[in-house]
Coordinates of C-alpha atoms in Angstrom, one line a residue:
Chain A
X659 CA 70.0 44.4 231.0
X660 CA 68.1 47.6 230.6
X661 CA 65.4 48.3 232.9
X662 CA 62.8 49.6 230.9
X663 CA 59.5 47.8 229.9
X664 CA 58.4 44.7 230.5
X665 CA 59.9 43.0 233.7
X666 CA 61.9 40.3 232.6
X667 CA 61.9 36.2 234.6
X668 CA 63.9 33.6 234.2
X669 CA 62.6 30.0 233.4
X670 CA 64.1 27.5 233.9
X671 CA 61.9 24.3 233.9
X672 CA 60.0 23.6 230.6
X673 CA 57.3 22.5 232.4
X674 CA 56.8 26.0 234.3
X675 CA 53.1 26.7 234.0
X676 CA 53.9 30.5 233.3
X677 CA 54.7 29.3 229.4
X678 CA 52.9 26.4 229.1
X679 CA 51.0 29.0 226.0
X680 CA 54.4 28.5 224.5
X681 CA 54.9 24.4 224.8
X682 CA 55.5 23.1 220.8
X683 CA 54.2 25.5 219.6
X684 CA 55.0 24.5 215.9
X685 CA 53.1 21.6 216.6
X686 CA 49.9 23.7 216.9
X687 CA 47.7 26.6 214.8
X688 CA 46.5 29.0 217.4
X689 CA 45.0 31.2 215.3
X690 CA 41.6 29.5 216.1
X691 CA 41.9 29.9 220.0
X692 CA 40.4 33.3 221.4
X693 CA 42.5 35.1 218.6
X694 CA 45.5 34.1 219.4
X695 CA 49.3 34.2 217.1
X696 CA 52.7 33.5 217.4
X697 CA 54.8 36.7 216.3
X698 CA 58.4 35.1 215.7
X699 CA 61.8 36.9 215.0
X700 CA 63.0 40.5 215.6
X701 CA 61.4 42.2 212.8
X702 CA 57.9 40.6 213.5
X703 CA 59.1 41.5 217.6
X704 CA 59.5 45.4 216.5
X705 CA 56.0 45.4 214.9
X706 CA 54.2 43.5 217.7
X707 CA 55.2 46.5 219.5
X708 CA 54.2 48.8 217.7
X709 CA 50.8 47.0 217.5
X710 CA 50.5 47.0 221.0
X711 CA 51.1 50.8 221.4
X712 CA 48.9 51.6 218.2
X713 CA 45.5 50.0 220.4
X714 CA 44.4 49.2 217.1
X715 CA 43.1 45.9 219.0
X716 CA 46.1 43.9 218.5
X717 CA 48.2 43.3 221.9
X718 CA 51.1 40.8 223.0
X719 CA 50.2 38.9 225.9
X720 CA 53.8 37.1 226.6
X721 CA 57.3 36.9 225.5
X722 CA 59.9 34.4 225.5
X723 CA 63.3 35.2 224.8
X724 CA 66.5 32.9 224.3
X725 CA 68.6 34.1 226.9
X726 CA 71.4 34.8 224.7
X727 CA 69.2 36.7 222.4
X728 CA 68.2 39.2 225.3
X729 CA 70.9 42.2 224.8
X730 CA 69.9 42.5 221.0
X731 CA 66.2 42.8 221.6
X732 CA 66.4 44.5 224.7
X733 CA 65.7 48.1 223.1
X734 CA 62.2 46.3 221.2
X735 CA 61.7 45.1 224.9
X736 CA 61.3 48.4 226.2
X737 CA 58.7 49.4 223.9
X738 CA 55.9 47.1 225.0
X739 CA 54.3 48.4 228.5
X740 CA 55.7 46.6 231.9
X741 CA 52.6 44.2 232.3
X742 CA 53.4 42.0 229.2
X743 CA 56.0 39.3 231.1
X744 CA 59.0 38.2 229.1
X745 CA 60.7 34.8 229.9
X746 CA 64.2 34.6 229.6
X747 CA 65.9 30.8 229.1
X748 CA 68.7 28.9 228.4
X749 CA 68.7 27.1 225.2
X750 CA 68.0 23.7 226.1
X751 CA 64.8 25.1 228.2
X752 CA 64.2 27.5 225.2
X753 CA 64.4 24.2 223.0
X754 CA 62.5 22.0 224.9
X755 CA 59.5 24.4 225.1
X756 CA 59.1 25.7 221.7
X757 CA 60.7 23.2 220.0
X758 CA 62.7 22.9 216.5
X759 CA 63.3 26.8 216.0
X760 CA 62.2 28.9 213.2
X761 CA 62.0 32.1 215.4
X762 CA 66.0 32.6 216.3
X763 CA 65.1 32.3 219.6
X764 CA 62.4 35.3 219.8
X765 CA 58.5 34.2 220.3
X766 CA 56.1 36.0 221.6
X767 CA 52.1 35.1 221.6
X768 CA 49.4 37.5 220.5
X769 CA 45.9 38.6 220.7
X770 CA 43.2 40.2 218.8
X771 CA 41.6 42.2 221.1
X772 CA 38.6 44.4 219.5
X773 CA 40.0 44.9 216.3
X774 CA 38.3 46.9 214.1
X775 CA 35.7 45.0 211.3
X776 CA 34.9 45.7 208.1
X777 CA 32.5 48.5 208.0
X778 CA 34.4 50.6 211.2
X779 CA 37.7 50.5 209.3
X780 CA 35.9 51.5 205.8
X781 CA 34.2 54.5 207.6
X782 CA 37.7 55.8 209.0
X783 CA 39.5 55.4 205.5
X784 CA 40.6 59.1 204.3
X785 CA 39.4 60.7 201.4
X786 CA 42.3 59.5 199.8
X787 CA 42.8 55.6 199.7
X788 CA 43.8 52.5 198.4
X789 CA 42.1 49.3 199.7
X790 CA 43.3 46.0 198.5
X791 CA 40.5 43.7 198.6
X792 CA 40.7 39.6 199.0
X793 CA 38.6 36.9 197.5
X794 CA 39.1 33.1 198.3
X795 CA 43.2 33.3 198.8
X796 CA 43.8 30.2 200.6
X797 CA 47.6 30.1 200.9
X798 CA 49.5 31.6 203.8
X799 CA 52.5 32.0 202.2
X800 CA 50.8 34.1 199.6
X801 CA 48.4 36.0 201.4
X802 CA 51.7 36.8 203.7
X803 CA 53.4 38.1 200.4
X804 CA 50.1 40.3 199.5
X805 CA 49.9 41.9 203.6
X806 CA 53.8 42.8 202.6
X807 CA 53.3 44.2 199.2
X808 CA 50.5 46.3 200.3
X809 CA 52.5 47.7 203.0
X810 CA 55.1 48.7 200.6
X811 CA 52.8 50.0 198.2
X812 CA 51.1 52.2 201.6
X813 CA 47.5 50.1 201.4
X814 CA 44.8 51.6 203.7
X815 CA 43.1 48.2 204.3
X816 CA 43.2 44.6 203.3
X817 CA 40.0 43.6 203.3
X818 CA 39.2 39.7 202.7
X819 CA 36.2 37.6 201.9
X820 CA 35.2 35.1 205.0
X821 CA 36.8 32.0 202.2
X822 CA 40.0 33.9 202.5
X823 CA 42.4 32.5 205.0
X824 CA 43.4 34.1 208.5
X825 CA 46.7 36.1 207.8
X826 CA 47.5 35.8 211.8
X827 CA 48.0 32.5 210.9
X828 CA 51.9 32.2 211.6
X829 CA 53.6 31.4 208.4
X830 CA 51.2 34.2 207.1
X831 CA 52.8 36.5 209.8
X832 CA 56.4 35.3 208.8
X833 CA 55.8 36.1 205.5
X834 CA 54.3 39.3 206.1
X835 CA 57.6 40.1 207.9
X836 CA 55.0 41.3 210.2
X837 CA 53.1 43.4 207.8
X838 CA 50.0 41.7 208.9
X839 CA 50.4 43.5 212.4
X840 CA 50.8 47.2 210.8
X841 CA 48.3 47.0 207.7
X842 CA 44.4 47.5 209.0
X843 CA 42.7 44.0 207.8
X844 CA 39.2 42.4 208.0
X845 CA 38.3 39.1 206.7
X846 CA 34.5 38.6 207.1
X847 CA 31.4 38.4 205.0
X848 CA 31.1 37.8 200.9
X849 CA 32.8 39.4 198.1
X850 CA 29.7 40.7 197.4
X851 CA 28.9 42.2 199.8
X852 CA 32.1 43.8 200.1
X853 CA 31.5 45.2 196.6
X854 CA 28.6 46.9 197.3
X855 CA 30.2 48.5 200.2
X856 CA 33.3 50.0 198.6
X857 CA 31.1 51.3 195.8
X858 CA 29.0 52.6 198.5
X859 CA 32.2 54.3 199.5
X860 CA 32.9 55.7 196.5
X861 CA 35.9 53.4 195.8
X862 CA 36.6 52.9 192.1
X863 CA 36.9 49.0 192.2
X864 CA 39.8 47.2 189.6
X865 CA 38.9 43.3 189.4
X866 CA 42.7 41.8 188.4
X867 CA 42.4 38.9 186.3
X868 CA 44.1 37.5 183.4
X869 CA 41.3 37.9 181.2
X870 CA 41.2 42.0 182.6
X871 CA 39.4 44.1 179.5
X872 CA 41.2 47.1 180.5
X873 CA 45.6 46.8 180.6
X874 CA 47.1 47.6 184.2
X875 CA 48.5 51.0 183.5
X876 CA 45.6 52.3 181.4
X877 CA 43.4 52.5 185.2
X878 CA 42.9 55.8 185.7
X879 CA 43.3 57.7 189.3
X880 CA 40.9 57.8 191.7
X881 CA 40.8 59.3 195.1
X882 CA 39.7 56.4 196.0
X883 CA 40.9 52.6 194.5
X884 CA 40.3 49.4 195.6
X885 CA 42.1 46.8 193.7
X886 CA 40.4 43.3 193.9
X887 CA 42.3 39.6 193.5
X888 CA 41.2 36.4 193.8
X889 CA 42.6 32.9 194.1
X890 CA 45.7 31.8 191.8
X891 CA 44.5 29.4 189.4
X892 CA 40.6 29.8 189.5
X893 CA 40.5 33.8 189.5
X894 CA 37.7 35.8 190.7
X895 CA 34.6 34.4 189.9
X896 CA 32.7 35.4 186.7
X897 CA 29.7 36.5 188.5
X898 CA 32.0 38.8 190.3
X899 CA 34.0 40.0 187.0
X900 CA 30.8 40.5 185.4
X901 CA 29.5 43.3 188.1
X902 CA 32.9 45.3 188.2
X903 CA 35.7 46.8 185.7
X904 CA 38.5 44.8 184.9
X905 CA 42.6 45.1 184.8
X906 CA 45.0 42.5 183.4
X907 CA 48.7 43.3 183.8
X908 CA 50.1 42.4 180.5
X909 CA 52.3 39.2 179.9
X910 CA 53.4 36.5 177.5
X911 CA 50.8 34.2 176.5
X912 CA 51.0 31.0 177.5
X913 CA 49.6 28.0 180.6
X914 CA 50.3 30.1 183.3
X915 CA 50.1 33.5 184.7
X916 CA 51.7 35.0 187.6
X917 CA 51.5 33.9 191.1
X918 CA 48.7 36.0 192.7
X919 CA 51.1 37.5 194.9
X920 CA 53.5 38.8 192.3
X921 CA 50.9 40.4 190.0
X922 CA 49.3 42.4 193.7
X923 CA 52.2 43.5 193.5
X924 CA 52.8 44.7 190.4
X925 CA 49.1 45.9 190.2
X926 CA 49.5 48.1 193.5
X927 CA 52.9 49.0 192.6
X928 CA 51.3 51.0 189.4
X929 CA 47.8 52.0 191.4
X930 CA 50.0 53.5 194.6
X931 CA 52.3 55.1 191.7
X932 CA 49.3 57.0 189.4
X933 CA 47.3 58.0 193.3
X934 CA 50.6 58.9 194.8
X935 CA 50.5 56.7 197.9
X936 CA 54.3 56.3 196.7
Chain B
X751 CA 45.7 3.9 177.6
X752 CA 47.4 5.0 174.4
X753 CA 49.7 3.4 172.7
X754 CA 51.9 6.5 171.6
X755 CA 54.9 8.1 172.9
X756 CA 56.9 6.2 176.3
X757 CA 56.6 2.7 177.2
X758 CA 54.7 1.8 180.6
X759 CA 56.1 -0.4 182.7
X760 CA 54.0 -1.4 186.0
X761 CA 56.2 -1.7 188.7
X762 CA 54.4 -4.0 191.5
X763 CA 57.9 -4.3 193.7
X764 CA 59.1 -0.6 195.5
X765 CA 62.5 -2.4 195.7
X766 CA 62.9 -3.2 191.8
X767 CA 65.9 -1.6 190.4
X768 CA 64.3 0.1 187.8
X769 CA 62.8 2.9 189.9
X770 CA 65.8 2.8 192.0
X771 CA 66.2 6.8 190.9
X772 CA 63.2 7.5 192.6
X773 CA 63.4 5.9 196.0
X774 CA 62.5 8.4 199.0
X775 CA 63.0 11.5 196.5
X776 CA 61.5 13.4 199.1
X777 CA 64.6 12.8 201.2
X778 CA 67.7 13.9 198.3
X779 CA 68.7 16.4 196.7
X780 CA 69.8 14.6 193.3
X781 CA 70.9 18.3 191.6
X782 CA 74.7 17.5 192.6
X783 CA 74.7 13.9 191.4
X784 CA 75.1 14.0 187.5
X785 CA 73.2 16.8 186.8
X786 CA 69.6 14.7 187.9
X787 CA 66.5 17.1 188.7
X788 CA 63.3 15.9 189.8
X789 CA 60.1 17.2 187.8
X790 CA 56.8 16.8 190.0
X791 CA 52.9 17.4 188.9
X792 CA 51.9 17.5 185.3
X793 CA 52.6 21.0 184.7
X794 CA 56.2 20.6 185.1
X795 CA 55.6 16.8 183.1
X796 CA 54.6 18.9 180.3
X797 CA 57.3 21.2 180.6
X798 CA 60.0 18.9 180.7
X799 CA 58.4 16.8 177.7
X800 CA 58.4 20.1 175.8
X801 CA 62.0 21.0 176.9
X802 CA 63.4 17.4 176.1
X803 CA 61.6 17.6 172.5
X804 CA 63.5 21.5 172.0
X805 CA 67.1 19.3 172.5
X806 CA 68.6 22.1 174.7
X807 CA 70.6 20.2 176.6
X808 CA 67.5 19.0 178.9
X809 CA 66.2 15.6 179.2
X810 CA 63.7 13.2 180.7
X811 CA 65.3 10.0 181.8
X812 CA 62.4 8.4 183.8
X813 CA 59.3 9.1 184.9
X814 CA 57.0 7.2 187.4
X815 CA 53.2 7.5 187.2
X816 CA 50.6 6.3 190.1
X817 CA 48.1 4.2 188.3
X818 CA 45.2 6.4 188.5
X819 CA 46.8 9.6 187.5
X820 CA 48.0 7.6 184.0
X821 CA 45.0 8.6 182.3
X822 CA 45.1 12.4 183.0
X823 CA 48.3 12.3 181.9
X824 CA 48.5 10.5 178.6
X825 CA 49.1 13.0 176.5
X826 CA 51.6 14.4 178.4
X827 CA 53.2 11.3 178.0
X828 CA 52.8 10.6 174.0
X829 CA 55.0 13.7 173.6
X830 CA 57.8 12.0 174.7
X831 CA 60.4 9.7 173.1
X832 CA 60.0 6.0 173.3
X833 CA 63.4 5.2 174.9
X834 CA 62.0 6.9 177.9
X835 CA 61.0 4.2 180.7
X836 CA 57.3 5.3 182.0
X837 CA 57.0 3.3 185.4
X838 CA 53.7 3.2 186.6
X839 CA 53.0 1.6 190.2
X840 CA 49.5 1.4 192.5
X841 CA 49.3 3.8 195.6
X842 CA 50.9 1.8 198.1
X843 CA 54.0 0.7 195.8
X844 CA 54.3 3.6 194.7
X845 CA 54.3 5.7 198.4
X846 CA 56.6 3.0 198.9
X847 CA 59.1 4.1 196.1
X848 CA 59.0 7.9 196.8
X849 CA 57.5 8.8 200.1
X850 CA 54.6 10.8 201.2
X851 CA 53.7 13.0 198.1
X852 CA 54.3 16.3 197.4
X853 CA 53.9 15.6 193.7
X854 CA 50.2 14.0 193.1
X855 CA 51.3 10.9 191.7
X856 CA 53.6 12.3 188.7
X857 CA 57.3 12.5 188.9
X858 CA 60.3 12.4 186.3
X859 CA 63.8 12.1 186.6
X860 CA 65.7 14.8 184.2
X861 CA 68.9 15.2 183.9
X862 CA 71.1 18.0 182.0
X863 CA 73.0 17.0 179.5
X864 CA 74.8 19.5 176.9
X865 CA 72.9 22.8 178.2
X866 CA 74.6 25.8 176.6
X867 CA 76.9 27.7 179.1
X868 CA 76.7 31.4 179.7
X869 CA 78.9 32.5 176.8
X870 CA 76.8 30.7 174.4
X871 CA 73.5 31.6 175.6
X872 CA 75.0 35.4 174.9
X873 CA 76.2 34.9 171.5
X874 CA 72.8 33.0 170.6
X875 CA 70.5 36.3 172.3
X876 CA 68.2 38.1 169.7
X877 CA 69.8 41.4 168.8
X878 CA 66.5 42.5 170.7
X879 CA 66.4 40.6 174.3
X880 CA 65.7 41.2 177.5
X881 CA 68.0 38.9 180.1
X882 CA 67.5 38.4 183.8
X883 CA 71.0 38.9 185.8
X884 CA 71.2 37.5 189.3
X885 CA 73.7 37.6 192.2
X886 CA 74.2 35.4 195.3
X887 CA 70.0 34.4 194.8
X888 CA 70.5 31.3 197.8
X889 CA 67.0 30.6 198.6
X890 CA 64.7 28.2 196.3
X891 CA 61.7 29.8 196.2
X892 CA 62.3 32.9 195.5
X893 CA 64.9 31.9 192.6
X894 CA 61.6 29.3 191.5
X895 CA 59.7 32.7 191.5
X896 CA 61.8 34.7 189.7
X897 CA 61.9 32.1 186.8
X898 CA 58.3 32.3 187.0
X899 CA 58.4 36.2 186.3
X900 CA 61.1 36.0 184.1
X901 CA 58.9 33.2 181.8
X902 CA 56.1 35.3 182.3
X903 CA 57.6 38.6 181.2
X904 CA 59.4 36.9 178.4
X905 CA 63.2 37.0 179.4
X906 CA 65.6 35.5 176.9
X907 CA 68.1 33.8 180.0
X908 CA 68.6 34.2 183.4
X909 CA 72.3 34.5 184.2
X910 CA 73.6 33.7 187.4
X911 CA 76.5 34.1 189.3
X912 CA 78.5 31.1 190.8
X913 CA 77.3 32.0 194.1
X914 CA 73.1 31.7 193.4
X915 CA 72.1 29.0 194.4
X916 CA 70.8 25.4 191.2
X917 CA 67.3 26.7 190.3
X918 CA 67.2 22.6 189.6
X919 CA 66.6 22.0 193.2
X920 CA 63.6 20.4 193.0
X921 CA 61.6 23.2 195.1
X922 CA 63.1 25.9 192.6
X923 CA 61.1 24.1 189.8
X924 CA 58.1 23.5 191.7
X925 CA 57.9 27.3 192.8
X926 CA 58.7 28.5 189.1
X927 CA 55.7 25.9 187.9
X928 CA 58.5 24.6 185.5
X929 CA 59.4 27.9 184.2
X930 CA 63.1 26.7 184.8
X931 CA 62.8 24.2 182.4
X932 CA 61.5 26.6 179.5
X933 CA 63.6 29.8 180.2
X934 CA 67.2 29.4 179.5
X935 CA 69.5 29.8 182.5
X936 CA 73.4 29.4 183.1
X937 CA 74.9 29.6 186.4
X938 CA 78.6 30.2 186.7
X939 CA 81.3 32.7 187.1
X940 CA 81.3 36.0 189.3
X941 CA 79.1 39.1 188.2
X942 CA 81.6 40.8 187.5
X943 CA 82.7 39.0 184.8
X944 CA 78.7 38.5 183.8
X945 CA 78.5 42.5 183.7
X946 CA 81.9 42.5 181.8
X947 CA 80.2 40.2 179.3
X948 CA 77.1 42.1 179.0
X949 CA 78.3 45.8 178.5
X950 CA 80.5 43.9 175.6
X951 CA 77.5 42.5 173.7
X952 CA 75.7 46.1 173.9
X953 CA 73.0 45.6 176.9
X954 CA 72.0 48.2 179.1
X955 CA 72.6 47.2 182.6
X956 CA 70.4 48.2 185.6
X957 CA 70.8 47.3 189.3
X958 CA 67.4 46.8 191.4
X959 CA 67.9 48.2 194.6
X960 CA 65.9 50.3 197.0
X961 CA 68.6 53.2 196.9
X962 CA 68.6 53.4 193.0
X963 CA 69.2 56.4 191.9
X964 CA 66.7 56.3 188.9
X965 CA 62.8 55.5 189.3
X966 CA 62.5 52.2 187.4
X967 CA 59.8 54.2 185.1
X968 CA 62.6 56.3 183.9
X969 CA 64.6 53.4 182.6
X970 CA 64.8 54.2 179.1
X971 CA 63.9 51.5 176.7
X972 CA 66.8 49.7 174.7
X973 CA 66.9 46.7 172.3
X974 CA 68.8 44.7 175.0
X975 CA 68.2 45.3 178.6
X976 CA 69.4 43.3 181.4
X977 CA 67.7 43.5 185.0
X978 CA 70.6 42.6 187.5
X979 CA 69.0 41.8 191.3
X980 CA 70.8 40.6 194.2
X981 CA 70.2 38.9 197.4
X982 CA 67.3 40.7 199.7
X983 CA 68.5 42.3 202.7
X984 CA 71.9 42.6 201.2
X985 CA 71.3 43.6 198.0
X986 CA 74.2 43.7 195.4
X987 CA 77.4 44.5 196.3
X988 CA 78.7 48.2 196.5
X989 CA 81.6 47.8 194.1
X990 CA 78.7 46.1 191.5
X991 CA 76.4 49.1 192.1
X992 CA 79.2 51.7 191.7
X993 CA 79.8 50.3 188.2
X994 CA 76.3 50.2 186.6
X995 CA 73.1 52.4 186.3
X996 CA 70.7 51.6 189.2
X997 CA 66.9 51.5 189.7
X998 CA 64.6 51.7 192.2
X999 CA 60.9 51.2 192.7
X1000 CA 59.0 53.4 194.5
X1001 CA 57.8 52.2 198.0
X1002 CA 56.9 53.6 201.8
X1003 CA 59.6 54.2 203.0
X1004 CA 60.1 52.2 205.8
X1005 CA 62.4 49.3 207.1
X1006 CA 61.7 46.7 204.7
X1007 CA 61.8 46.2 201.3
X1008 CA 60.3 44.3 198.9
X1009 CA 60.7 40.2 198.6
X1010 CA 63.0 40.1 195.5
X1011 CA 61.2 37.8 193.3
X1012 CA 58.5 40.5 193.9
X1013 CA 60.8 43.3 193.3
X1014 CA 61.9 41.4 190.2
X1015 CA 58.2 41.1 188.7
X1016 CA 57.4 44.5 189.0
X1017 CA 60.8 45.7 187.4
X1018 CA 60.8 42.8 184.7
X1019 CA 57.0 44.1 183.8
X1020 CA 57.9 47.9 183.2
X1021 CA 61.1 47.1 181.4
X1022 CA 59.3 44.5 179.6
X1023 CA 56.3 46.3 178.5
X1024 CA 58.0 49.6 177.4
X1025 CA 60.9 47.2 175.1
X1026 CA 58.0 45.6 173.4
X1027 CA 58.5 41.9 174.9
X1028 CA 54.8 41.3 176.4

């Protein structure tokens, strides 16, 4: 076992108060409580270590590892500072603490601690920037997928309105493969206020809609582009669509449009390509 | 209540043998049994009616509707032939039959009955055709999403190898928003045999891979194009990749690539666009 990084603490009693935070986490949603969140699996744990090290307001509170997974994550654990406790438990104890596993024996509790808000993120973006703006995204799978796409295509920030769901819900983090921890984001305020702010910052704003005026491939390059997506089904509100330029993804006519995360991926790929972000 | 289409039969006893096929369907996977499958929700029911009417080997065996949903689906039910029984039940009976609902009171049991195989599908494709070929797709969500994308971008057939999962598993049908019932597909044999067949039929075959030689946007138009995708993580086998041309989606370098369904959507969009399928 490596001596680097955080201290290992063996847990033999599932009722040990030091691991109370992990008790039956599958049953609960921590996101409402003190900004806590759950990171599951080695890939996400690695992202959490990187986020913690970056000092952007995402920190690890505690880690819980299944004993026989320890050697496999040793190098990741070494990346956390020594004051983050690493609890280690045998399978029976681990299962008694954390319940039936989706996490494959690798869990962490993280916490938001001073994350930048929308204003600060927009003040900090580079002169060349790509922003994903989202309105009313209520499905955690879709939001997680959108973050994964945002990471793949070099998005500088994901800016959600207050009606969108929390990307730090565990399902969203999992589906994002940890990208929620690497792509800066803010979730606050109205979409109208966000559009005003993006315009003031010189962003070309393109709303994605099946009835968009411009074909996706005709969007011109711009140093700063914001792609705006709404929820599947209803899409973006008409008042919003009428205040910005809109783009459509060419597809077969039919009852049903693309999944919102897939549409976001297709549009981000194109916009990132023409603006040199990939 | 409309008198058109199938006959309505009121069910007051959950143990009624006529609805035995619907008992606790959430617990079971019907796909192994006699080629049966479950259609859930109004959108998928509409697709099932269309598939039944097309006579391509997908038929409806029986329909179960929650009483207070009946008027809302009347027009869809009218599209089924009169020999398809429509069972109608009040909420307590419906729940006792079908278990806790994801289906919102609209269920059908369908059956494969003489669907065309791979040879017949390939013999029947138009001179201009777009095929999605898939190897080792084991996740029903991803496969369902791939069908949804295939439908959006005008794919003529989805051809899977025998190691891919069954697209008529209920989760895949649901995620595909019924596209599994509208896009012709076959799932049989090896991927090597499929490649030989596609080549013999004059298809330009492009394997999608993070390490592809050609950038997606440099794929030239071709009357017949087949896009080949493998499972996430492992991707396409090396022996396959070396026998065909390969394409990559430009993205940020990193540990993790795009979700396979998203990558498929991005690639299908581009290939459909340059070949005039959308």
